[in-house]
The first five atom37 places (N, CA, C, CB, O) and aatype in JSON, in Angstrom:
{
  "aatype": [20, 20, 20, 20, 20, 20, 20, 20, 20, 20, 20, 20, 20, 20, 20, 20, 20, 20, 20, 20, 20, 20, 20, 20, 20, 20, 20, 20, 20, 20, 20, 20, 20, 20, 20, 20, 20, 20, 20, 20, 20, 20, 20, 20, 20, 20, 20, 20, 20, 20, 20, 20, 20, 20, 20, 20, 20, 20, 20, 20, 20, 20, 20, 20, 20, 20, 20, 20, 20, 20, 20, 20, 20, 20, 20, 20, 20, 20, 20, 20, 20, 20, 20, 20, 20],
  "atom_mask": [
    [1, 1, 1, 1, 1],
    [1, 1, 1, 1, 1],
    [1, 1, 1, 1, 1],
    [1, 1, 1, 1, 1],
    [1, 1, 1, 1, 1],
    [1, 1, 1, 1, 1],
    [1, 1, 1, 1, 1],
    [1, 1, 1, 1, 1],
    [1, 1, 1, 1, 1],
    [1, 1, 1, 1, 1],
    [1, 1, 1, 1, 1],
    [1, 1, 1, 1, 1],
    [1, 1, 1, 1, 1],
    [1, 1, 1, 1, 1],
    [1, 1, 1, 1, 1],
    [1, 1, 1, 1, 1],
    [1, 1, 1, 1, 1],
    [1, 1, 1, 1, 1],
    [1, 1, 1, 1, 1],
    [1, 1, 1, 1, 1],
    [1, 1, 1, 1, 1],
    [1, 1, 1, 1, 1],
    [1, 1, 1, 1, 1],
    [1, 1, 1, 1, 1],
    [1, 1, 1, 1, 1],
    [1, 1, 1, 1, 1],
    [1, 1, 1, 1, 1],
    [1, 1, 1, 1, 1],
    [1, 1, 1, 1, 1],
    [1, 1, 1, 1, 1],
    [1, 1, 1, 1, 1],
    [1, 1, 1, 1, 1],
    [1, 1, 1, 1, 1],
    [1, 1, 1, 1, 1],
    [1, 1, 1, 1, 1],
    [1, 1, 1, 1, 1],
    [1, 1, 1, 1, 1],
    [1, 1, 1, 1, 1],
    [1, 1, 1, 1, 1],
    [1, 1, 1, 1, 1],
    [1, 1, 1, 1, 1],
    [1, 1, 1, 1, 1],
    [1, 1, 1, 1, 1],
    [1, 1, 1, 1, 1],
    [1, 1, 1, 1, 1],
    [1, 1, 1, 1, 1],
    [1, 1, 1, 1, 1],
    [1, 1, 1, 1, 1],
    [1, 1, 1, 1, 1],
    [1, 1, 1, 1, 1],
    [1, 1, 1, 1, 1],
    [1, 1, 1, 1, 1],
    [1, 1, 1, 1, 1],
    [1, 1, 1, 1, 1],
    [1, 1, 1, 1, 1],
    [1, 1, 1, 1, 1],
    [1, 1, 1, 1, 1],
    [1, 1, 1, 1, 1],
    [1, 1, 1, 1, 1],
    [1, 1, 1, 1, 1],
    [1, 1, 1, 1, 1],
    [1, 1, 1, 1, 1],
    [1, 1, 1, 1, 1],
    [1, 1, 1, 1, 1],
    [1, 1, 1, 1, 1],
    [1, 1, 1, 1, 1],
    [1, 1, 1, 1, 1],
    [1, 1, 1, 1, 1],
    [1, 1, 1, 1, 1],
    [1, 1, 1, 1, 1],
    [1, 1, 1, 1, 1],
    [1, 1, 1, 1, 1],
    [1, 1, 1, 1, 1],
    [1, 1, 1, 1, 1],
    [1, 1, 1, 1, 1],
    [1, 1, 1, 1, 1],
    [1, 1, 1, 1, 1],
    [1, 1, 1, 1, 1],
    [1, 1, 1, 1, 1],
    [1, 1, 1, 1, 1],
    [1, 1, 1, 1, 1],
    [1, 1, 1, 1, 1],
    [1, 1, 1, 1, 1],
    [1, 1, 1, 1, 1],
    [1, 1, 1, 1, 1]
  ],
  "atom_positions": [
    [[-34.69, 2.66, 22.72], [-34.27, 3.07, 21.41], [-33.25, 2.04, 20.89], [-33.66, 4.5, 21.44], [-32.32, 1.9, 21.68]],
    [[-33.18, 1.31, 19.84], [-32.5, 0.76, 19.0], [-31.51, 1.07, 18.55], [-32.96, 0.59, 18.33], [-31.54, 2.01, 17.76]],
    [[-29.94, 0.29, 18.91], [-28.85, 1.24, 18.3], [-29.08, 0.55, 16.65], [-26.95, 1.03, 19.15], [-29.49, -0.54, 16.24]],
    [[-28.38, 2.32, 15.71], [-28.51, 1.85, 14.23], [-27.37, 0.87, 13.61], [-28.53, 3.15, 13.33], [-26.24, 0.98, 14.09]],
    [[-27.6, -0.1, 12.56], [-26.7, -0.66, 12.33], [-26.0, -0.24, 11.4], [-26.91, -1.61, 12.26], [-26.45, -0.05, 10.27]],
    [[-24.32, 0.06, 11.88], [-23.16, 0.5, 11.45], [-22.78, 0.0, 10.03], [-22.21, 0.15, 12.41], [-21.83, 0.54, 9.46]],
    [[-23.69, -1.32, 9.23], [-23.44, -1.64, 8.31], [-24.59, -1.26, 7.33], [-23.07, -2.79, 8.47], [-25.8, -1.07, 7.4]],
    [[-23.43, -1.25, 6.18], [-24.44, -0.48, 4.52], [-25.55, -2.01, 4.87], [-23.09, -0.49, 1.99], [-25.35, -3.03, 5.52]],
    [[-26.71, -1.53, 4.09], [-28.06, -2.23, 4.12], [-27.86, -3.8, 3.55], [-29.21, -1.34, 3.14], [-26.79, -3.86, 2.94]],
    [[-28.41, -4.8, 3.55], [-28.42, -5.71, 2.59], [-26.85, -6.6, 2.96], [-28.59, -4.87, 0.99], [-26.64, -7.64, 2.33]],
    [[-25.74, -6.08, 4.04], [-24.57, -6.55, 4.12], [-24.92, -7.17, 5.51], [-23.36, -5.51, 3.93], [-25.89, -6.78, 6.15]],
    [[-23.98, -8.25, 5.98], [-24.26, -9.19, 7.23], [-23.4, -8.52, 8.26], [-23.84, -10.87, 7.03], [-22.74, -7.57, 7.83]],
    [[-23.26, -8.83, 9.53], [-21.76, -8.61, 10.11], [-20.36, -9.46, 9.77], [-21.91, -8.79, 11.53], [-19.17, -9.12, 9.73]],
    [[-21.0, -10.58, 9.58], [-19.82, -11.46, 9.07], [-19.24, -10.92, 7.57], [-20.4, -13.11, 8.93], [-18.05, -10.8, 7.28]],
    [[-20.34, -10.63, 6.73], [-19.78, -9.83, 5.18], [-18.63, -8.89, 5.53], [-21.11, -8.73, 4.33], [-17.44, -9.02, 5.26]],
    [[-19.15, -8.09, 6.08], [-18.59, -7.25, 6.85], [-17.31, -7.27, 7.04], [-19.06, -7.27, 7.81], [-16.37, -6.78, 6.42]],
    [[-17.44, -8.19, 8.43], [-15.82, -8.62, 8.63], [-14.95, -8.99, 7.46], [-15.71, -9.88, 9.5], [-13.95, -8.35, 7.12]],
    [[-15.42, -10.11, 6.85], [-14.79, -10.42, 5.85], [-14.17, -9.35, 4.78], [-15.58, -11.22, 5.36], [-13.13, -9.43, 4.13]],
    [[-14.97, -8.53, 4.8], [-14.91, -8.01, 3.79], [-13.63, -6.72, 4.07], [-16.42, -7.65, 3.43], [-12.96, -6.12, 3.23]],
    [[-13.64, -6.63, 5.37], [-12.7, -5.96, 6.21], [-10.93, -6.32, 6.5], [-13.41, -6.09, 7.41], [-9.83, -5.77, 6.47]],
    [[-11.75, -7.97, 6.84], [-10.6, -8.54, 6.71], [-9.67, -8.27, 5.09], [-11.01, -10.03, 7.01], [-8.58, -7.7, 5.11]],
    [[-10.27, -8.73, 3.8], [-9.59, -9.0, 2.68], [-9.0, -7.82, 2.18], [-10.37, -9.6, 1.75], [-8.13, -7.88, 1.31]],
    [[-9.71, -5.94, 3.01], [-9.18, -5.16, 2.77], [-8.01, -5.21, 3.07], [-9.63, -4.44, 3.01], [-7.16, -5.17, 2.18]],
    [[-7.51, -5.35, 4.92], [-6.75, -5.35, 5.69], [-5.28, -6.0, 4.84], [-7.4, -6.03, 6.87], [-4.37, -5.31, 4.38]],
    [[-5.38, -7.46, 4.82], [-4.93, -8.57, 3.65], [-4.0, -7.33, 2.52], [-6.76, -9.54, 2.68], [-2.86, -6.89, 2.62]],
    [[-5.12, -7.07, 1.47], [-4.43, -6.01, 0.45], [-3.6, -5.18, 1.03], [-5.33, -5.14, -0.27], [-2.43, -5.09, 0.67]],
    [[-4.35, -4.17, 2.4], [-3.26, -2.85, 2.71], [-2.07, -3.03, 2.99], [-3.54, -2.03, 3.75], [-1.16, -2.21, 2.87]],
    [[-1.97, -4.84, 3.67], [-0.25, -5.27, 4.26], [0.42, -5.76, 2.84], [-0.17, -6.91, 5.7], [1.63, -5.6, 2.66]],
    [[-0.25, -6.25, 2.01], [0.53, -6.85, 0.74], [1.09, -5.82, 0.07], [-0.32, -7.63, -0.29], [2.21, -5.86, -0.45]],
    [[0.12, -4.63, 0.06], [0.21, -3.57, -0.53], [1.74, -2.66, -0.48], [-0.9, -2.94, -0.01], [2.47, -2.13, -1.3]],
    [[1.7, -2.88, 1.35], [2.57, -1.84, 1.82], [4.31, -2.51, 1.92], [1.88, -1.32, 3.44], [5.41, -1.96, 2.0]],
    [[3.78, -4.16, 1.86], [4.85, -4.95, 1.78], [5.87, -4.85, 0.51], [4.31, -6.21, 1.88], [7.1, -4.87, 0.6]],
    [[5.04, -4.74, -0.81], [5.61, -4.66, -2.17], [6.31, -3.41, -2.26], [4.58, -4.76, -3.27], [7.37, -3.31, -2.89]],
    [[5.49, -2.0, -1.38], [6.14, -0.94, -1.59], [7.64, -1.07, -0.68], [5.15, 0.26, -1.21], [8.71, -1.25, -1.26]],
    [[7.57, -0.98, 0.39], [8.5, -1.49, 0.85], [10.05, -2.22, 0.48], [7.89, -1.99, 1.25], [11.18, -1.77, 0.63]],
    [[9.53, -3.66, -0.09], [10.79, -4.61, -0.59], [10.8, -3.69, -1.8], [10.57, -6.52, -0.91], [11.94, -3.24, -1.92]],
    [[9.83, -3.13, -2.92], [10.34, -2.44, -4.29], [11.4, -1.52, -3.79], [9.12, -1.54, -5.18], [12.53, -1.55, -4.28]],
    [[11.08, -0.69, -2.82], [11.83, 0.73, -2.89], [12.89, 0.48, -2.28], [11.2, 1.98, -2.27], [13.87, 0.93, -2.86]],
    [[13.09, -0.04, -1.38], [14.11, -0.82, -0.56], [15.14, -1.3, -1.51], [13.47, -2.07, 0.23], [16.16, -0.62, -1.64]],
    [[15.0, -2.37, -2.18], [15.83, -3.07, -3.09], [15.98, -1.83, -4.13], [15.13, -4.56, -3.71], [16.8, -2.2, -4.97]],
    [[15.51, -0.42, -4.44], [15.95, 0.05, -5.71], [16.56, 1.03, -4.74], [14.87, 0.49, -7.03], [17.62, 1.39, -5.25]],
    [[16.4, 1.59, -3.66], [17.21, 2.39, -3.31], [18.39, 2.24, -2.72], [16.72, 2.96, -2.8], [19.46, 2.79, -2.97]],
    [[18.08, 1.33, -1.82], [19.6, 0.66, -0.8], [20.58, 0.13, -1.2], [19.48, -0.39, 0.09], [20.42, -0.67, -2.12]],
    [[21.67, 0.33, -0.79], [22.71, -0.46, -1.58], [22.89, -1.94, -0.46], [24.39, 0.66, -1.83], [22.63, -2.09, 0.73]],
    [[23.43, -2.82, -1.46], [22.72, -3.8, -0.85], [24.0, -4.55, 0.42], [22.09, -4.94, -2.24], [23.97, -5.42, 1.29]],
    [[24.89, -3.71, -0.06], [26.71, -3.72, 1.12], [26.07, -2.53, 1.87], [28.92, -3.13, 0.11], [25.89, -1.43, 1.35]],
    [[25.74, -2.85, 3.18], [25.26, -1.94, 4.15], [26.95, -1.2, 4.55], [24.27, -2.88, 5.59], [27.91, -1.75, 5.09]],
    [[26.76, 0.57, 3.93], [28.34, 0.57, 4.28], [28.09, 1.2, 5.66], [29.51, 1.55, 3.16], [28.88, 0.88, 6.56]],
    [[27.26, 1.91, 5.89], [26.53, 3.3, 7.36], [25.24, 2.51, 8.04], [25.6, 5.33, 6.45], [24.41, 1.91, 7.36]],
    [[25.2, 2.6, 9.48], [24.13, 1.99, 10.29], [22.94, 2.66, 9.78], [24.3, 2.15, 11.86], [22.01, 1.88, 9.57]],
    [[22.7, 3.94, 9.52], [21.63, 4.63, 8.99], [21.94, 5.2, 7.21], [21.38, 5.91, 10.14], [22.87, 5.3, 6.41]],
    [[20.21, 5.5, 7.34], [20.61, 5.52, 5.72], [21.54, 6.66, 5.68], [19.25, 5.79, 4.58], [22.27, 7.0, 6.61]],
    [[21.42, 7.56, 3.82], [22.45, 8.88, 3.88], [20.95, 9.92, 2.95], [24.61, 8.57, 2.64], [19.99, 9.37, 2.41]],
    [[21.09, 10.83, 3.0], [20.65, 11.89, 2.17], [20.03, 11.32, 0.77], [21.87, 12.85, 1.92], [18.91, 11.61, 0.36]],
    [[21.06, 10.35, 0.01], [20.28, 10.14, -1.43], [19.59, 9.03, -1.13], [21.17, 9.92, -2.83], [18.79, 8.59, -1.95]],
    [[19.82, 8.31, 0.24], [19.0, 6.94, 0.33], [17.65, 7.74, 0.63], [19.55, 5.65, 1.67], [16.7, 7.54, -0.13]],
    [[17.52, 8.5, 1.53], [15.8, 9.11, 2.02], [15.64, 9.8, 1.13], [15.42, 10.01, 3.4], [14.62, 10.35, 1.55]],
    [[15.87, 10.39, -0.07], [15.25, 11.09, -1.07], [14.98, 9.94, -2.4], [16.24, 12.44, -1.45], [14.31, 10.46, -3.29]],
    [[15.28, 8.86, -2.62], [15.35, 8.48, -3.44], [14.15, 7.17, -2.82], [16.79, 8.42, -3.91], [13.71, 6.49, -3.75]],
    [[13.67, 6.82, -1.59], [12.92, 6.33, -1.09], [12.05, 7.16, -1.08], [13.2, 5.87, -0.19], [10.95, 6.73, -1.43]],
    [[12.11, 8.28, -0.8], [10.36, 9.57, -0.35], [10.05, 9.23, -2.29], [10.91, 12.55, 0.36], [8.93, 8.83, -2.59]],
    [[10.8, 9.35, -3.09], [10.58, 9.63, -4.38], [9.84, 7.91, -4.95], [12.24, 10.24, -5.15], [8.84, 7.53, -5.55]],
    [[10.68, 7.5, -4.51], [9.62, 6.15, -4.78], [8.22, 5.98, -4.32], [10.16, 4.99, -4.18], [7.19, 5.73, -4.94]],
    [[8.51, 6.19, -2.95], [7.22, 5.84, -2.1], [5.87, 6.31, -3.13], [7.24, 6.82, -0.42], [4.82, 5.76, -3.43]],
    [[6.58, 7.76, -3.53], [5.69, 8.89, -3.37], [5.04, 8.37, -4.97], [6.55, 10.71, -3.1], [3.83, 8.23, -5.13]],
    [[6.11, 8.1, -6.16], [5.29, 7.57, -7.45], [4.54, 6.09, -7.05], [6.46, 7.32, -8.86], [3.57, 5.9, -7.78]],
    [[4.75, 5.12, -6.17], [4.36, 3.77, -6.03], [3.25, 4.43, -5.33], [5.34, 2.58, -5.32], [3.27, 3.42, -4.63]],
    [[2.05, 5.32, -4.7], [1.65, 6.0, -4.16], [0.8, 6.52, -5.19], [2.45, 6.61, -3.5], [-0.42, 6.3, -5.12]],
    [[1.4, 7.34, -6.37], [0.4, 8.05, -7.22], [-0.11, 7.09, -8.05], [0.93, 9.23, -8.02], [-1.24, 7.14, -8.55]],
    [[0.81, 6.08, -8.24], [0.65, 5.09, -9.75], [-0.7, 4.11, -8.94], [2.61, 3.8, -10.37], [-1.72, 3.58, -9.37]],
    [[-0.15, 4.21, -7.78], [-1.56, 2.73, -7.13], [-3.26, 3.71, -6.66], [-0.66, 1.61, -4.74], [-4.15, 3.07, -6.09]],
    [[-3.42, 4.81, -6.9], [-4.26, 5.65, -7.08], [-4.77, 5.9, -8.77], [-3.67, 6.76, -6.39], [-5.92, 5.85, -9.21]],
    [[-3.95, 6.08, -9.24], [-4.34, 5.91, -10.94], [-4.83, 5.24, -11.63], [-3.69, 5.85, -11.64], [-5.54, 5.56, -12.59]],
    [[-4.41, 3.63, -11.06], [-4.74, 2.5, -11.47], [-5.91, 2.26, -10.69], [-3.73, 1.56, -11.4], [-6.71, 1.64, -11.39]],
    [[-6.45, 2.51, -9.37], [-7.52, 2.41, -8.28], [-8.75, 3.31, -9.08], [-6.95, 3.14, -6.59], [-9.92, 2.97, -9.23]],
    [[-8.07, 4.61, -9.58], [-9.29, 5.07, -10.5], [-9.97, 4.88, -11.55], [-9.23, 5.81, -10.78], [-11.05, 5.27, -11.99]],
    [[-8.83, 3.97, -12.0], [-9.28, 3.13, -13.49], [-9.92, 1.99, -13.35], [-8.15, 2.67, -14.41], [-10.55, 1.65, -14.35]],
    [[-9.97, 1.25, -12.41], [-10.53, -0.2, -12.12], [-11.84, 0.41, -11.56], [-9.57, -1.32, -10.97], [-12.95, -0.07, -11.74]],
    [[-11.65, 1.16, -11.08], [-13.3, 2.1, -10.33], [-14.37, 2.29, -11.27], [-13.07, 3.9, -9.8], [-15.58, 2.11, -11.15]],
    [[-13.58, 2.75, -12.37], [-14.23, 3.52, -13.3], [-14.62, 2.22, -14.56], [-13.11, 4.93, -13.82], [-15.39, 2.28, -15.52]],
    [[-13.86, 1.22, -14.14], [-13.96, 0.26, -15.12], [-13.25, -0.07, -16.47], [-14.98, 0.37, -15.36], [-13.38, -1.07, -17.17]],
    [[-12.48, 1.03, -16.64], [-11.47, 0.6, -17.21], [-10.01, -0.09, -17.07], [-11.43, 1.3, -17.56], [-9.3, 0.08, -16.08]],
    [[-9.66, -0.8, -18.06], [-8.56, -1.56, -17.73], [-7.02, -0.89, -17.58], [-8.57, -2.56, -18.74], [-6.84, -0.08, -18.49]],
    [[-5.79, -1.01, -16.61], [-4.74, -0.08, -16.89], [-4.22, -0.16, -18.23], [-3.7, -0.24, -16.01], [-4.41, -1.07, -19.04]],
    [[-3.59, 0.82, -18.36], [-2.72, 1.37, -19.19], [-2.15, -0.18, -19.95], [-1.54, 2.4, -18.29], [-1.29, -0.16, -20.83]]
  ]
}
């Protein structure tokens, strides 16, 4: 018996990869921007406490969480073919 191939029809393994790879690429750039954005808008930048405080993790969950809805909004609009906002 023939194992089935794991890839959509008409795609190579190398497409594949690649194509895996350039996701991969986006998800770290992706997660990098969220990161340095929320970072730099939440933190103060004179580290006064080894850990954050209360308004630093709420004011990061609150970022995360719109940089999160806004990159889904815009993912549905480019899907759909329209241009953002």
């Amino acid at each position: 018996m023939a194992t089935p191939n794991p890839f959509p029809a008409g795609i190579s393994k190398e497409q594949a990869f690649s194509m895996a790879q350039t996701e991969m690429e986006y998800r770290v750039e992706l997660f990098n921007k969220l990161a340095q954005t929320c970072f730099s808008k939440c933190v103060d930048k004179r580290y006064k406490e080894a850990e954050l405080n209360m308004g630093d993790n709420s004011c990061i969950d609150r970022c995360v969480s719109k940089y999160w809805q806004v990159n889904g909004m815009v993912g549905q609009l480019l899907s759909a073919g329209k241009p953002p906002m």
